[in-house]
Coordinates of N, CA and C in Angstrom, one line a residue:
M245 N -30.8 45.6 7.3 CA -30.3 44.9 8.4 C -29.9 43.4 7.9
I246 N -28.7 43.0 8.3 CA -28.2 41.7 7.9 C -28.4 40.7 9.1
T247 N -29.0 39.6 8.8 CA -29.2 38.6 9.9 C -28.2 37.5 9.7
V248 N -27.5 37.2 10.8 CA -26.5 36.2 10.8 C -27.1 35.0 11.5
M249 N -27.0 33.8 10.9 CA -27.5 32.6 11.4 C -26.4 31.7 11.8
L250 N -26.3 31.2 13.0 CA -25.2 30.3 13.4 C -25.8 28.9 13.1
V251 N -24.9 28.1 12.6 CA -25.3 26.7 12.3 C -24.7 25.8 13.3
D252 N -25.6 25.0 14.0 CA -25.2 24.1 15.0 C -25.5 22.6 14.5
D253 N -25.8 22.5 13.3 CA -26.2 21.2 12.8 C -25.1 20.6 11.9
Q254 N -24.5 19.6 12.4 CA -23.3 19.0 11.6 C -23.7 18.6 10.2
A255 N -24.9 18.1 10.0 CA -25.3 17.6 8.7 C -25.3 18.8 7.7
V256 N -25.8 20.0 8.2 CA -25.8 21.2 7.3 C -24.4 21.6 7.0
V257 N -23.5 21.5 7.9 CA -22.1 21.9 7.7 C -21.4 20.9 6.7
R258 N -21.6 19.6 6.9 CA -21.1 18.6 6.0 C -21.6 18.8 4.6
A259 N -22.9 19.1 4.5 CA -23.4 19.3 3.2 C -22.8 20.5 2.5
G260 N -22.5 21.5 3.2 CA -21.8 22.7 2.7 C -20.4 22.3 2.2
F261 N -19.7 21.5 3.0 CA -18.4 21.0 2.5 C -18.5 20.2 1.3
R262 N -19.5 19.4 1.1 CA -19.7 18.5 -0.1 C -19.9 19.4 -1.3
V263 N -20.7 20.4 -1.1 CA -21.0 21.4 -2.2 C -19.7 22.0 -2.7
D264 N -18.9 22.5 -1.7 CA -17.6 23.1 -2.0 C -16.7 22.1 -2.7
A265 N -16.7 20.8 -2.3 CA -15.9 19.8 -2.9 C -16.3 19.5 -4.3
V266 N -17.6 19.5 -4.6 CA -18.1 19.2 -5.9 C -17.7 20.4 -6.8
R267 N -17.8 21.6 -6.3 CA -17.4 22.8 -7.1 C -15.9 22.7 -7.4
R268 N -15.1 22.4 -6.5 CA -13.6 22.3 -6.7 C -13.3 21.2 -7.7
L269 N -13.9 20.1 -7.6 CA -13.7 19.0 -8.6 C -14.1 19.4 -10.0
A270 N -15.3 20.0 -10.1 CA -15.8 20.5 -11.4 C -14.8 21.5 -12.0
G271 N -14.1 22.3 -11.2 CA -13.2 23.2 -11.7 C -11.8 22.6 -12.0
G272 N -11.7 21.3 -11.8 CA -10.4 20.7 -12.2 C -9.4 20.6 -11.0
D273 N -9.9 21.0 -9.8 CA -9.0 20.9 -8.6 C -9.3 19.6 -7.9
G274 N -8.3 19.2 -7.0 CA -8.5 18.0 -6.2 C -9.0 18.4 -4.9
L275 N -9.4 17.3 -4.1 CA -9.9 17.6 -2.7 C -8.8 17.7 -1.7
V276 N -7.6 17.3 -2.1 CA -6.4 17.4 -1.2 C -5.5 18.4 -1.7
D277 N -4.9 19.2 -0.9 CA -4.0 20.3 -1.3 C -2.9 19.7 -2.2
Q278 N -2.6 20.4 -3.2 CA -1.6 19.8 -4.2 C -0.2 19.6 -3.6
A279 N 0.1 20.4 -2.6 CA 1.4 20.3 -2.0 C 1.5 18.9 -1.2
V280 N 0.3 18.6 -0.6 CA 0.2 17.3 0.1 C 0.3 16.2 -0.8
T281 N -0.5 16.3 -1.9 CA -0.5 15.3 -3.0 C 0.9 15.0 -3.5
R282 N 1.7 16.0 -3.8 CA 3.1 15.9 -4.3 C 4.0 15.2 -3.3
R283 N 3.8 15.6 -2.0 CA 4.6 14.9 -0.9 C 4.3 13.4 -0.8
V284 N 3.0 13.1 -0.9 CA 2.6 11.7 -0.8 C 3.1 10.9 -1.9
I285 N 3.0 11.5 -3.1 CA 3.6 10.8 -4.3 C 5.1 10.6 -4.2
A286 N 5.8 11.6 -3.7 CA 7.3 11.5 -3.6 C 7.6 10.5 -2.5
E287 N 6.9 10.4 -1.4 CA 7.2 9.5 -0.4 C 6.9 8.1 -0.9
F288 N 5.8 7.9 -1.6 CA 5.5 6.6 -2.2 C 6.6 6.1 -3.1
A289 N 7.0 7.0 -4.0 CA 8.1 6.7 -4.9 C 9.4 6.3 -4.2
R290 N 9.7 7.0 -3.1 CA 10.9 6.8 -2.4 C 10.9 5.5 -1.7
R291 N 9.8 5.1 -1.2 CA 9.7 3.8 -0.4 C 9.6 2.5 -1.2
R292 N 9.0 2.7 -2.4 CA 8.6 1.4 -3.1 C 9.7 1.1 -4.2
P293 N 10.2 -0.1 -4.2 CA 11.0 -0.5 -5.3 C 10.1 -0.7 -6.5
A294 N 10.7 -0.4 -7.7 CA 9.9 -0.5 -8.9 C 9.7 -2.0 -9.3
P295 N 8.4 -2.5 -9.4 CA 8.2 -3.8 -9.8 C 8.3 -4.0 -11.3
A296 N 8.1 -5.2 -11.7 CA 8.1 -5.4 -13.2 C 7.0 -4.6 -13.9
A297 N 7.4 -4.1 -15.0 CA 6.4 -3.2 -15.8 C 5.4 -4.1 -16.4
D298 N 4.2 -3.5 -16.6 CA 3.1 -4.1 -17.3 C 3.1 -3.5 -18.7
T299 N 4.0 -4.1 -19.6 CA 4.2 -3.5 -20.9 C 3.0 -3.6 -21.8
A300 N 2.2 -4.6 -21.6 CA 1.0 -4.8 -22.4 C 0.0 -3.6 -22.2
A301 N -0.2 -3.2 -21.0 CA -1.1 -2.1 -20.7 C -0.4 -0.8 -21.2
A302 N 0.8 -0.6 -20.9 CA 1.5 0.6 -21.3 C 1.5 0.8 -22.8
D303 N 1.6 -0.3 -23.6 CA 1.7 -0.3 -25.0 C 0.3 0.2 -25.6
Q304 N -0.8 0.0 -24.8 CA -2.1 0.4 -25.3 C -2.3 1.9 -25.2
L305 N -1.5 2.6 -24.4 CA -1.7 4.0 -24.3 C -1.2 4.8 -25.5
T306 N -1.9 5.8 -25.9 CA -1.4 6.7 -26.9 C -0.3 7.6 -26.3
A307 N 0.5 8.2 -27.2 CA 1.6 9.1 -26.7 C 1.0 10.2 -25.8
R308 N -0.1 10.8 -26.1 CA -0.7 11.8 -25.3 C -1.2 11.3 -24.0
E309 N -1.8 10.1 -24.0 CA -2.3 9.5 -22.7 C -1.1 9.2 -21.8
T310 N 0.0 8.7 -22.4 CA 1.2 8.5 -21.6 C 1.7 9.7 -21.0
E311 N 1.7 10.8 -21.8 CA 2.2 12.1 -21.3 C 1.4 12.6 -20.2
I312 N 0.1 12.5 -20.3 CA -0.8 13.0 -19.3 C -0.7 12.2 -18.0
V313 N -0.6 10.9 -18.1 CA -0.5 10.1 -16.9 C 0.9 10.4 -16.3
G314 N 1.9 10.6 -17.0 CA 3.2 11.0 -16.4 C 3.1 12.3 -15.7
L315 N 2.4 13.3 -16.3 CA 2.2 14.6 -15.6 C 1.3 14.5 -14.3
L316 N 0.3 13.6 -14.4 CA -0.5 13.4 -13.3 C 0.3 12.8 -12.1
A317 N 1.3 11.9 -12.5 CA 2.1 11.3 -11.4 C 3.1 12.3 -10.8
T318 N 3.3 13.5 -11.4 CA 4.1 14.5 -10.7 C 3.3 15.3 -9.7
G319 N 2.0 15.1 -9.7 CA 1.1 15.7 -8.7 C 0.3 16.9 -9.3
L320 N 0.4 17.0 -10.6 CA -0.4 18.1 -11.3 C -1.9 17.9 -11.3
S321 N -2.7 18.9 -11.2 CA -4.1 18.8 -11.3 C -4.4 18.8 -12.8
N322 N -5.7 18.5 -13.2 CA -6.1 18.5 -14.6 C -5.9 19.9 -15.2
A323 N -6.2 20.9 -14.4 CA -6.0 22.3 -14.9 C -4.6 22.6 -15.2
E324 N -3.7 22.1 -14.3 CA -2.3 22.4 -14.5 C -1.7 21.6 -15.7
I325 N -2.2 20.4 -15.8 CA -1.8 19.6 -17.0 C -2.2 20.3 -18.3
A326 N -3.5 20.8 -18.3 CA -4.0 21.5 -19.4 C -3.1 22.7 -19.8
N327 N -2.8 23.5 -18.8 CA -1.9 24.6 -19.0 C -0.5 24.2 -19.5
E328 N 0.0 23.2 -19.0 CA 1.3 22.7 -19.4 C 1.3 22.3 -20.9
L329 N 0.2 21.6 -21.3 CA 0.1 21.1 -22.7 C -0.6 22.0 -23.6
Y330 N -1.1 23.1 -23.1 CA -1.9 24.1 -24.0 C -3.1 23.4 -24.6
I331 N -3.8 22.7 -23.8 CA -5.1 22.0 -24.2 C -6.2 22.4 -23.1
E332 N -7.4 22.0 -23.4 CA -8.5 22.3 -22.5 C -8.5 21.2 -21.4
T333 N -9.0 21.7 -20.2 CA -9.1 20.7 -19.1 C -10.0 19.5 -19.5
S334 N -11.1 19.8 -20.3 CA -11.9 18.7 -20.7 C -11.2 17.7 -21.5
T335 N -10.2 18.1 -22.3 CA -9.4 17.2 -23.1 C -8.5 16.4 -22.2
V336 N -7.9 17.0 -21.2 CA -7.1 16.2 -20.2 C -8.0 15.1 -19.6
K337 N -9.2 15.5 -19.2 CA -10.1 14.5 -18.5 C -10.5 13.4 -19.5
S338 N -10.6 13.7 -20.7 CA -10.9 12.6 -21.7 C -9.8 11.7 -21.9
H339 N -8.6 12.2 -22.1 CA -7.4 11.4 -22.2 C -7.2 10.5 -21.0
L340 N -7.3 11.2 -19.8 CA -7.0 10.5 -18.6 C -8.1 9.4 -18.4
G341 N -9.3 9.7 -18.7 CA -10.4 8.6 -18.5 C -10.1 7.4 -19.4
R342 N -9.7 7.7 -20.7 CA -9.4 6.6 -21.6 C -8.2 5.8 -21.1
A343 N -7.2 6.5 -20.6 CA -5.9 5.8 -20.1 C -6.3 5.0 -18.9
M344 N -7.1 5.5 -18.0 CA -7.5 4.7 -16.8 C -8.3 3.5 -17.1
T345 N -9.1 3.6 -18.1 CA -9.8 2.4 -18.6 C -8.9 1.4 -19.2
K346 N -7.9 1.8 -19.9 CA -7.0 0.9 -20.6 C -6.1 0.2 -19.6
I347 N -5.7 0.9 -18.5 CA -4.8 0.3 -17.5 C -5.5 -0.4 -16.4
G348 N -6.9 -0.2 -16.3 CA -7.7 -0.8 -15.3 C -7.6 -0.1 -13.9
A349 N -7.4 1.2 -14.0 CA -7.3 2.0 -12.7 C -8.7 2.6 -12.5
R350 N -9.1 2.5 -11.2 CA -10.5 3.1 -10.9 C -10.4 4.5 -10.4
D351 N -9.2 5.1 -10.1 CA -9.2 6.4 -9.7 C -7.8 7.0 -10.0
R352 N -7.6 8.3 -9.7 CA -6.4 9.0 -10.0 C -5.2 8.4 -9.2
L353 N -5.4 8.0 -8.0 CA -4.4 7.5 -7.2 C -3.8 6.2 -7.7
Q354 N -4.7 5.3 -8.1 CA -4.3 4.0 -8.7 C -3.5 4.3 -10.0
T355 N -3.9 5.3 -10.8 CA -3.2 5.7 -12.0 C -1.8 6.2 -11.7
V356 N -1.6 6.9 -10.6 CA -0.3 7.4 -10.3 C 0.6 6.2 -9.8
V357 N 0.0 5.3 -9.0 CA 0.7 4.1 -8.6 C 1.2 3.3 -9.8
W358 N 0.2 3.1 -10.8 CA 0.5 2.4 -12.0 C 1.6 3.1 -12.8
A359 N 1.6 4.4 -12.8 CA 2.6 5.1 -13.6 C 4.0 4.9 -13.0
Y360 N 4.1 4.9 -11.7 CA 5.4 4.6 -11.0 C 5.8 3.2 -11.2
Q361 N 4.9 2.3 -11.1 CA 5.2 0.8 -11.3 C 5.6 0.5 -12.7
N362 N 5.2 1.3 -13.7 CA 5.4 1.0 -15.1 C 6.4 2.0 -15.8
G363 N 7.1 2.7 -15.0 CA 8.1 3.6 -15.5 C 7.7 4.8 -16.2
L364 N 6.4 5.2 -16.2 CA 6.0 6.5 -16.7 C 6.3 7.6 -15.9
A365 N 6.6 7.4 -14.6 CA 7.0 8.4 -13.6 C 8.3 7.9 -13.1
R366 N 9.2 8.8 -13.0 CA 10.6 8.5 -12.4 C 10.8 9.2 -11.1
R367 N 11.5 8.5 -10.2 CA 11.9 9.1 -9.0 C 13.1 10.0 -9.3
S368 N 13.0 11.2 -8.7 CA 14.2 12.1 -8.9 C 15.2 11.7 -7.9
A369 N 16.5 12.1 -8.1 CA 17.6 11.8 -7.3 C 17.3 12.3 -5.8
A370 N 16.7 13.4 -5.7 CA 16.4 14.0 -4.3 C 15.4 13.1 -3.6
E371 N 14.5 12.4 -4.3 CA 13.5 11.6 -3.6 C 14.0 10.2 -3.2
R372 N 15.1 9.7 -3.7 CA 15.6 8.4 -3.5 C 16.2 8.2 -2.1

């Protein structure tokens, strides 16, 4: 016999969502649907004029770090970047972490903003 327990405690439900979120992050996924992430990035790029580039920070990035930051700015997850470049997800995380340290970004969103501000990500004609 299977017993079904209904949960009426919001704290228990929130904890379940947190566990799911941690599992998704550990698997290389984001917490926001990738389609939403791509639309937010496209809208940001469409609305914001490109400011002057921070060439000093950009010059500190290796070619691979630059490539990964550029792919991140297109809305790809770590797993998708790894597939695109034929490398491990852990390698993407390492490169991205070093790049974020070099440019002074505290999270992925700041890294994407920095990429657009510094020409590592380009607005497509359809997004302008």
